[in-house]
CSV table of N, CA and C in Angstrom, one decimal:
chain,number,residue,atom,x,y,z
A,1,UNK,N,84.6,134.8,79.8
A,1,UNK,CA,85.2,135.2,81.0
A,1,UNK,C,86.4,134.4,81.3
A,2,UNK,N,86.7,134.0,82.5
A,2,UNK,CA,87.9,133.2,82.9
A,2,UNK,C,87.4,131.9,83.5
A,3,UNK,N,88.1,130.8,83.2
A,3,UNK,CA,87.6,129.5,83.6
A,3,UNK,C,88.7,128.7,84.4
A,4,UNK,N,89.6,129.4,85.0
A,4,UNK,CA,90.6,128.7,85.7
A,4,UNK,C,90.0,128.0,87.0
A,5,UNK,N,90.6,126.7,87.2
A,5,UNK,CA,90.0,125.9,88.3
A,5,UNK,C,90.7,126.2,89.5
A,6,UNK,N,90.0,126.4,90.6
A,6,UNK,CA,90.5,126.6,91.9
A,6,UNK,C,90.6,125.3,92.7
A,7,UNK,N,89.4,124.6,92.8
A,7,UNK,CA,89.4,123.3,93.5
A,7,UNK,C,88.6,122.2,92.8
A,8,UNK,N,88.9,121.0,93.1
A,8,UNK,CA,88.2,119.9,92.4
A,8,UNK,C,88.0,118.8,93.5
A,9,UNK,N,86.8,118.4,93.5
A,9,UNK,CA,86.4,117.3,94.6
A,9,UNK,C,85.7,116.1,93.8
A,10,UNK,N,86.2,114.9,93.9
A,10,UNK,CA,85.5,113.8,93.3
A,10,UNK,C,84.4,113.4,94.2
A,11,UNK,N,83.2,113.2,93.6
A,11,UNK,CA,82.0,112.8,94.2
A,11,UNK,C,81.6,111.4,93.9
A,12,UNK,N,80.6,110.8,94.5
A,12,UNK,CA,80.1,109.5,94.1
A,12,UNK,C,79.6,109.5,92.7
A,13,UNK,N,79.5,108.3,92.2
A,13,UNK,CA,78.8,108.1,90.8
A,13,UNK,C,79.6,108.8,89.7
A,14,UNK,N,80.9,108.9,89.8
A,14,UNK,CA,81.7,109.5,88.8
A,14,UNK,C,81.4,110.9,88.5
A,15,UNK,N,81.2,111.7,89.4
A,15,UNK,CA,80.9,113.2,89.2
A,15,UNK,C,81.9,113.9,89.9
A,16,UNK,N,82.2,115.2,89.4
A,16,UNK,CA,83.2,116.1,90.0
A,16,UNK,C,82.5,117.4,90.4
A,17,UNK,N,82.9,117.9,91.5
A,17,UNK,CA,82.5,119.1,92.0
A,17,UNK,C,83.7,120.1,91.6
A,18,UNK,N,83.5,121.0,90.7
A,18,UNK,CA,84.5,121.9,90.2
A,18,UNK,C,84.3,123.4,90.8
A,19,UNK,N,85.2,123.9,91.4
A,19,UNK,CA,85.1,125.3,91.9
A,19,UNK,C,86.1,126.1,91.0
A,20,UNK,N,85.5,127.2,90.3
A,20,UNK,CA,86.4,127.9,89.5
A,20,UNK,C,86.8,129.2,90.2
A,21,UNK,N,87.9,129.7,89.8
A,21,UNK,CA,88.5,131.0,90.4
A,21,UNK,C,87.3,132.1,90.2
A,22,UNK,N,86.6,132.1,89.3
A,22,UNK,CA,85.5,133.1,89.1
A,22,UNK,C,84.4,133.1,90.1
A,23,UNK,N,84.4,132.1,91.0
A,23,UNK,CA,83.4,132.0,91.9
A,23,UNK,C,82.3,131.1,91.6
A,24,UNK,N,82.4,130.5,90.4
A,24,UNK,CA,81.3,129.6,89.9
A,24,UNK,C,81.6,128.2,90.3
A,25,UNK,N,80.6,127.4,90.7
A,25,UNK,CA,80.8,126.0,91.1
A,25,UNK,C,79.9,125.2,90.1
A,26,UNK,N,80.5,124.0,89.6
A,26,UNK,CA,79.7,123.2,88.7
A,26,UNK,C,79.9,121.8,89.0
A,27,UNK,N,79.0,121.0,88.6
A,27,UNK,CA,79.1,119.4,88.8
A,27,UNK,C,79.4,118.9,87.3
A,28,UNK,N,80.4,118.2,87.2
A,28,UNK,CA,80.7,117.5,85.9
A,28,UNK,C,80.5,116.1,86.0
A,29,UNK,N,79.7,115.5,85.1
A,29,UNK,CA,79.6,114.0,85.1
A,29,UNK,C,80.5,113.4,84.1
A,30,UNK,N,81.4,112.5,84.7
A,30,UNK,CA,82.4,111.9,83.9
A,30,UNK,C,82.0,110.7,83.1
A,31,UNK,N,80.8,110.1,83.6
A,31,UNK,CA,80.3,108.7,83.0
A,31,UNK,C,80.1,108.8,81.5
A,32,UNK,N,79.6,109.8,80.7
A,32,UNK,CA,79.5,109.9,79.4
A,32,UNK,C,80.9,109.7,78.6
A,33,UNK,N,82.0,110.0,79.3
A,33,UNK,CA,83.3,109.9,78.7
A,33,UNK,C,83.7,108.3,78.5
A,34,UNK,N,83.1,107.5,79.4
A,34,UNK,CA,83.4,106.1,79.4
A,34,UNK,C,83.1,105.5,78.1
A,35,UNK,N,82.0,106.0,77.4
A,35,UNK,CA,81.7,105.5,76.1
A,35,UNK,C,82.4,106.3,75.0
A,36,UNK,N,82.8,107.5,75.2
A,36,UNK,CA,83.4,108.4,74.3
A,36,UNK,C,84.9,108.0,74.0
A,37,UNK,N,85.6,107.6,75.0
A,37,UNK,CA,87.1,107.3,74.8
A,37,UNK,C,87.5,106.2,75.8
A,38,UNK,N,88.0,105.2,75.3
A,38,UNK,CA,88.4,104.0,76.1
A,38,UNK,C,89.3,104.3,77.3
A,39,UNK,N,90.2,105.3,77.2
A,39,UNK,CA,91.1,105.6,78.2
A,39,UNK,C,90.4,106.1,79.4
A,40,UNK,N,89.3,106.6,79.4
A,40,UNK,CA,88.6,107.0,80.6
A,40,UNK,C,88.0,105.9,81.4
A,41,UNK,N,87.9,104.7,80.8
A,41,UNK,CA,87.5,103.6,81.6
A,41,UNK,C,88.5,103.1,82.7
A,42,UNK,N,89.8,103.6,82.5
A,42,UNK,CA,90.8,103.3,83.5
A,42,UNK,C,90.4,104.0,84.9
A,43,UNK,N,89.5,105.0,84.9
A,43,UNK,CA,89.1,105.7,86.1
A,43,UNK,C,88.3,104.8,87.0
A,44,UNK,N,87.8,103.7,86.4
A,44,UNK,CA,87.1,102.8,87.3
A,44,UNK,C,87.9,101.8,88.0
A,45,UNK,N,89.1,101.8,87.7
A,45,UNK,CA,90.0,100.7,88.3
A,45,UNK,C,90.7,101.3,89.5
A,46,UNK,N,90.8,100.5,90.6
A,46,UNK,CA,91.6,100.9,91.8
A,46,UNK,C,91.4,102.2,92.3
A,47,UNK,N,90.2,102.7,92.3
A,47,UNK,CA,89.8,104.0,92.8
A,47,UNK,C,90.6,105.2,92.2
A,48,UNK,N,91.1,105.0,90.9
A,48,UNK,CA,91.9,106.1,90.2
A,48,UNK,C,91.1,107.4,90.2
A,49,UNK,N,89.8,107.2,90.0
A,49,UNK,CA,88.9,108.4,89.8
A,49,UNK,C,89.1,109.4,91.0
A,50,UNK,N,89.3,108.9,92.2
A,50,UNK,CA,89.4,109.7,93.4
A,50,UNK,C,90.8,110.4,93.6
A,51,UNK,N,91.7,110.0,92.6
A,51,UNK,CA,93.1,110.6,92.6
A,51,UNK,C,93.2,111.8,91.7
A,52,UNK,N,92.1,112.6,91.4
A,52,UNK,CA,92.2,113.7,90.5
A,52,UNK,C,92.9,114.8,91.1
A,53,UNK,N,93.5,115.6,90.4
A,53,UNK,CA,94.2,116.8,90.9
A,53,UNK,C,94.2,118.0,89.7
A,54,UNK,N,94.4,119.1,90.2
A,54,UNK,CA,94.4,120.2,89.3
A,54,UNK,C,95.8,120.4,88.6
A,55,UNK,N,95.8,120.6,87.3
A,55,UNK,CA,97.2,120.7,86.8
A,55,UNK,C,97.8,122.1,87.1
A,56,UNK,N,99.0,122.2,86.9
A,56,UNK,CA,99.7,123.5,87.1
A,56,UNK,C,99.1,124.6,86.3
A,57,UNK,N,98.7,125.7,87.0
A,57,UNK,CA,98.1,126.8,86.4
A,57,UNK,C,96.6,126.8,86.4
A,58,UNK,N,96.0,125.6,86.8
A,58,UNK,CA,94.5,125.6,86.9
A,58,UNK,C,93.8,125.5,85.6
A,59,UNK,N,94.5,125.1,84.5
A,59,UNK,CA,93.8,125.0,83.2
A,59,UNK,C,93.2,123.7,83.0
A,60,UNK,N,93.2,122.8,83.8
A,60,UNK,CA,92.6,121.5,83.6
A,60,UNK,C,92.8,120.6,84.8
A,61,UNK,N,92.4,119.4,84.8
A,61,UNK,CA,92.6,118.4,85.8
A,61,UNK,C,93.2,117.2,85.2
A,62,UNK,N,93.9,116.4,86.1
A,62,UNK,CA,94.6,115.2,85.6
A,62,UNK,C,94.4,114.1,86.6
A,63,UNK,N,94.5,112.9,86.1
A,63,UNK,CA,94.5,111.7,86.9
A,63,UNK,C,95.9,111.0,86.8
A,64,UNK,N,96.4,110.9,85.6
A,64,UNK,CA,97.7,110.3,85.3
A,64,UNK,C,98.2,110.9,84.0
A,65,UNK,N,99.2,110.3,83.4
A,65,UNK,CA,99.8,110.8,82.2
A,65,UNK,C,98.9,110.6,81.0
A,66,UNK,N,97.9,109.7,81.1
A,66,UNK,CA,97.0,109.4,80.0
A,66,UNK,C,95.7,110.1,80.1
A,67,UNK,N,95.2,110.4,81.3
A,67,UNK,CA,93.8,110.9,81.4
A,67,UNK,C,93.8,112.2,82.1
A,68,UNK,N,93.2,113.2,81.3
A,68,UNK,CA,93.0,114.6,81.7
A,68,UNK,C,91.9,115.2,81.1
A,69,UNK,N,91.4,116.3,81.6
A,69,UNK,CA,90.3,117.2,81.1
A,69,UNK,C,90.7,118.6,81.1
A,70,UNK,N,90.3,119.4,80.1
A,70,UNK,CA,90.6,120.8,80.1
A,70,UNK,C,89.5,121.6,80.9
A,71,UNK,N,89.9,122.8,81.4
A,71,UNK,CA,89.0,123.6,82.1
A,71,UNK,C,87.8,124.0,81.3
A,72,UNK,N,88.1,124.2,80.0
A,72,UNK,CA,86.9,124.5,79.0
A,72,UNK,C,85.9,123.4,79.0
A,73,UNK,N,86.4,122.2,78.9
A,73,UNK,CA,85.4,121.0,79.0
A,73,UNK,C,84.6,121.0,80.2
A,74,UNK,N,85.2,121.2,81.4
A,74,UNK,CA,84.5,121.2,82.7
A,74,UNK,C,83.5,122.4,82.7
A,75,UNK,N,83.9,123.5,82.2
A,75,UNK,CA,83.1,124.7,82.2
A,75,UNK,C,81.9,124.6,81.3
A,76,UNK,N,82.2,124.1,80.1
A,76,UNK,CA,81.1,124.1,79.0
A,76,UNK,C,80.1,123.0,79.3
A,77,UNK,N,80.5,121.8,79.8
A,77,UNK,CA,79.7,120.6,80.0
A,77,UNK,C,79.3,120.4,81.4
A,78,UNK,N,79.8,121.2,82.3
A,78,UNK,CA,79.4,121.0,83.8
A,78,UNK,C,78.1,121.8,84.0
A,79,UNK,N,77.3,121.3,85.0
A,79,UNK,CA,76.1,122.0,85.4
A,79,UNK,C,76.3,122.9,86.5
A,80,UNK,N,75.9,124.2,86.4
A,80,UNK,CA,76.3,125.1,87.4
A,80,UNK,C,75.3,124.9,88.6
A,81,UNK,N,75.8,124.9,89.8
A,81,UNK,CA,75.0,124.7,91.0
A,81,UNK,C,75.1,126.1,91.8
A,82,UNK,N,74.1,126.4,92.6
A,82,UNK,CA,74.1,127.6,93.4
A,82,UNK,C,74.7,127.1,94.8
A,83,UNK,N,75.6,128.0,95.3
A,83,UNK,CA,76.1,127.9,96.7
A,83,UNK,C,76.1,129.2,97.3
A,84,UNK,N,76.2,129.2,98.6
A,84,UNK,CA,76.2,130.5,99.4
A,84,UNK,C,77.4,131.4,99.0
A,85,UNK,N,78.4,130.7,98.3
A,85,UNK,CA,79.6,131.5,98.1
A,85,UNK,C,79.8,131.9,96.7
A,86,UNK,N,78.7,131.8,95.8
A,86,UNK,CA,78.8,132.2,94.5
A,86,UNK,C,79.1,133.7,94.4
A,87,UNK,N,80.0,134.0,93.5
A,87,UNK,CA,80.4,135.4,93.3
A,87,UNK,C,81.3,136.0,94.3
A,88,UNK,N,81.9,135.1,95.0
A,88,UNK,CA,83.0,135.5,96.0
A,88,UNK,C,84.3,134.9,95.5
A,89,UNK,N,85.3,135.7,95.6
A,89,UNK,CA,86.7,135.3,95.3
A,89,UNK,C,87.7,135.8,96.3
A,90,UNK,N,88.8,135.2,96.5
A,90,UNK,CA,89.8,135.7,97.3
A,90,UNK,C,90.4,136.9,96.8
A,91,UNK,N,90.9,137.8,97.7
A,91,UNK,CA,91.5,139.0,97.2
A,91,UNK,C,92.8,138.7,96.3
A,92,UNK,N,93.5,137.6,96.6
A,92,UNK,CA,94.6,137.2,95.8
A,92,UNK,C,94.2,136.9,94.3
A,93,UNK,N,93.0,136.1,94.2
A,93,UNK,CA,92.5,135.8,92.9
A,93,UNK,C,92.1,137.0,92.2
A,94,UNK,N,91.4,138.0,92.9
A,94,UNK,CA,90.9,139.2,92.3
A,94,UNK,C,92.0,140.0,91.8
A,95,UNK,N,93.2,140.1,92.4
A,95,UNK,CA,94.3,140.9,92.0
A,95,UNK,C,94.9,140.3,90.8
A,96,UNK,N,94.9,139.0,90.7
A,96,UNK,CA,95.4,138.2,89.6
A,96,UNK,C,94.5,138.5,88.3
A,97,UNK,N,93.3,138.3,88.5
A,97,UNK,CA,92.3,138.4,87.4
A,97,UNK,C,92.2,139.8,86.9
A,98,UNK,N,92.3,140.8,87.6
A,98,UNK,CA,92.2,142.1,87.3
A,98,UNK,C,93.5,142.9,87.0
A,99,UNK,N,94.6,142.2,87.3
A,99,UNK,CA,95.9,142.7,87.1
A,99,UNK,C,96.3,143.8,88.0
A,100,UNK,N,95.8,143.8,89.3
A,100,UNK,CA,96.0,144.8,90.3
A,100,UNK,C,97.0,144.3,91.2
A,101,UNK,N,97.5,145.3,92.0
A,101,UNK,CA,98.4,145.0,93.2
A,101,UNK,C,97.5,144.8,94.4
A,102,UNK,N,97.8,143.9,95.3
A,102,UNK,CA,97.0,143.7,96.5
A,102,UNK,C,96.9,144.9,97.3
A,103,UNK,N,97.9,145.8,97.3
A,103,UNK,CA,97.8,147.0,98.1
A,103,UNK,C,96.8,147.9,97.5
A,104,UNK,N,96.5,147.8,96.3
A,104,UNK,CA,95.4,148.7,95.6
A,104,UNK,C,94.0,148.3,96.2
A,105,UNK,N,93.8,147.0,96.4
A,105,UNK,CA,92.5,146.6,97.0
A,105,UNK,C,92.5,147.0,98.5
A,106,UNK,N,93.6,146.9,99.2
A,106,UNK,CA,93.6,147.2,100.6
A,106,UNK,C,93.4,148.7,100.7
A,107,UNK,N,93.9,149.5,99.9
A,107,UNK,CA,93.7,150.9,100.0
A,107,UNK,C,92.2,151.3,99.6
A,108,UNK,N,91.7,150.5,98.7
A,108,UNK,CA,90.3,150.7,98.2
A,108,UNK,C,89.3,150.4,99.6
A,109,UNK,N,89.7,149.5,100.3
A,109,UNK,CA,88.9,149.2,101.5
A,109,UNK,C,89.1,150.3,102.6
A,110,UNK,N,90.4,150.7,102.8
A,110,UNK,CA,90.6,151.8,103.7
A,110,UNK,C,90.0,153.1,103.4
A,111,UNK,N,89.9,153.4,102.1
A,111,UNK,CA,89.3,154.7,101.6
A,111,UNK,C,87.8,154.5,101.5
A,112,UNK,N,87.2,153.4,101.6
A,112,UNK,CA,85.8,153.2,101.5
A,112,UNK,C,85.3,152.9,100.1
A,113,UNK,N,86.2,152.7,99.2
A,113,UNK,CA,85.7,152.4,97.8
A,113,UNK,C,85.1,151.0,97.7
A,114,UNK,N,85.8,150.1,98.5
A,114,UNK,CA,85.2,148.8,98.7
A,114,UNK,C,84.8,148.7,100.2
A,115,UNK,N,83.5,148.6,100.4
A,115,UNK,CA,83.0,148.6,101.8
A,115,UNK,C,83.1,147.3,102.5
A,116,UNK,N,83.8,147.4,103.6
A,116,UNK,CA,83.9,146.1,104.5
A,116,UNK,C,82.5,145.7,105.0
A,117,UNK,N,82.3,144.4,104.8
A,117,UNK,CA,81.0,143.9,105.2
A,117,UNK,C,79.9,143.9,104.2
A,118,UNK,N,80.2,144.7,103.1
A,118,UNK,CA,79.3,144.7,101.9
A,118,UNK,C,79.9,144.1,100.7
A,119,UNK,N,81.1,144.8,100.4
A,119,UNK,CA,81.8,144.4,99.1
A,119,UNK,C,82.9,143.3,99.4
A,120,UNK,N,83.5,143.4,100.6
A,120,UNK,CA,84.6,142.7,101.1
A,120,UNK,C,84.4,142.2,102.5
A,121,UNK,N,85.0,141.1,102.9
A,121,UNK,CA,84.9,140.6,104.3
A,121,UNK,C,86.2,139.8,104.5
A,122,UNK,N,86.7,139.9,105.7
A,122,UNK,CA,87.9,139.1,106.2
A,122,UNK,C,87.4,138.0,107.0
A,123,UNK,N,87.9,136.8,106.6
A,123,UNK,CA,87.7,135.6,107.3
A,123,UNK,C,89.0,135.0,107.9
A,124,UNK,N,89.4,135.2,109.1
A,124,UNK,CA,90.7,134.9,109.6
A,124,UNK,C,91.7,135.7,109.0
A,125,UNK,N,92.6,135.2,108.3
A,125,UNK,CA,93.6,136.0,107.5
A,125,UNK,C,93.3,136.3,106.0
A,126,UNK,N,92.2,135.7,105.6
A,126,UNK,CA,91.8,135.7,104.2
A,126,UNK,C,90.7,136.8,103.9
A,127,UNK,N,91.0,137.7,103.0
A,127,UNK,CA,90.0,138.7,102.5
A,127,UNK,C,89.3,138.0,101.3
A,128,UNK,N,88.0,138.2,101.3
A,128,UNK,CA,87.1,137.7,100.2
A,128,UNK,C,86.4,139.0,99.6
A,129,UNK,N,86.2,139.0,98.3
A,129,UNK,CA,85.6,140.2,97.7
A,129,UNK,C,84.6,139.6,96.7
A,130,UNK,N,83.5,140.4,96.5
A,130,UNK,CA,82.5,140.0,95.5
A,130,UNK,C,82.9,140.4,94.1
A,131,UNK,N,82.6,139.6,93.2
A,131,UNK,CA,82.9,139.8,91.8
A,131,UNK,C,82.2,141.1,91.3
A,132,UNK,N,81.0,141.2,91.8
A,132,UNK,CA,80.2,142.3,91.3
A,132,UNK,C,80.8,143.6,91.8
A,133,UNK,N,81.3,143.7,93.0
A,133,UNK,CA,82.0,144.9,93.4
A,133,UNK,C,83.3,145.2,92.6
A,134,UNK,N,84.0,144.1,92.3
A,134,UNK,CA,85.2,144.3,91.5
A,134,UNK,C,84.8,144.8,90.1
A,135,UNK,N,83.8,144.3,89.5
A,135,UNK,CA,83.3,144.9,88.2
A,135,UNK,C,82.9,146.3,88.3
A,136,UNK,N,82.2,146.6,89.4
A,136,UNK,CA,81.6,148.0,89.6
A,136,UNK,C,82.8,149.0,89.7
A,137,UNK,N,83.9,148.6,90.4
A,137,UNK,CA,84.9,149.5,90.7
A,137,UNK,C,86.1,149.5,89.6
A,138,UNK,N,86.3,148.3,89.0
A,138,UNK,CA,87.5,148.2,88.1
A,138,UNK,C,87.0,147.7,86.7
A,139,UNK,N,85.8,147.5,86.4
A,139,UNK,CA,85.3,147.1,85.1
A,139,UNK,C,85.5,145.6,84.9
A,140,UNK,N,85.0,145.2,83.7
A,140,UNK,CA,85.3,143.8,83.4
A,140,UNK,C,86.7,143.4,83.3
A,141,UNK,N,87.1,142.2,83.8
A,141,UNK,CA,88.5,141.9,83.7
A,141,UNK,C,89.0,141.5,82.3
A,142,UNK,N,90.2,141.7,81.9
A,142,UNK,CA,90.8,141.2,80.7
A,142,UNK,C,90.8,139.7,80.7
A,143,UNK,N,90.6,139.2,79.5
A,143,UNK,CA,90.6,137.7,79.4
A,143,UNK,C,92.1,137.2,79.6
C-alpha cells in the first residue's frame, strides 16, 4: 500500500508515535538502533531525539544531516496500535492517494455516493473520509 508519513511525535523512552497518511498509527522503538549504528547514539545528547521532523514529501524522518529513517523502516518495524481514528484520512490525502480532484469527492457527497455521517464527516473546515468507503467507491489506490 502507501506508507507516507503524516505526523511524528517523539515519546519517552526513545519511542516514536508515527501517523501514516493511510490512517495507520504505529509505535517505533529507536533504542535497538543505538547498538546497530553508532550515529544513532547522538540522539541521546542534548535532547536531539525530540527534534525529529518529517522530511519533505513524507518519505522519512530526520533529526539532522547525519541521522534519519525511511518511512519503510518505520512501517515494517513499528508496532501498529489501535486508535479511534484508524482508517480515516483527510479528503486532501484521499484525493492525492487515489489521484482524484477534490471536487470529485465533494460531488460524490452531494449525490449521495459517499454518505455524510457514514462515509465522510466534516470537522470544522476539514472533511474526513474512511479508507473503506474510498476503496468501495474508487477501488484500491495505485501505489
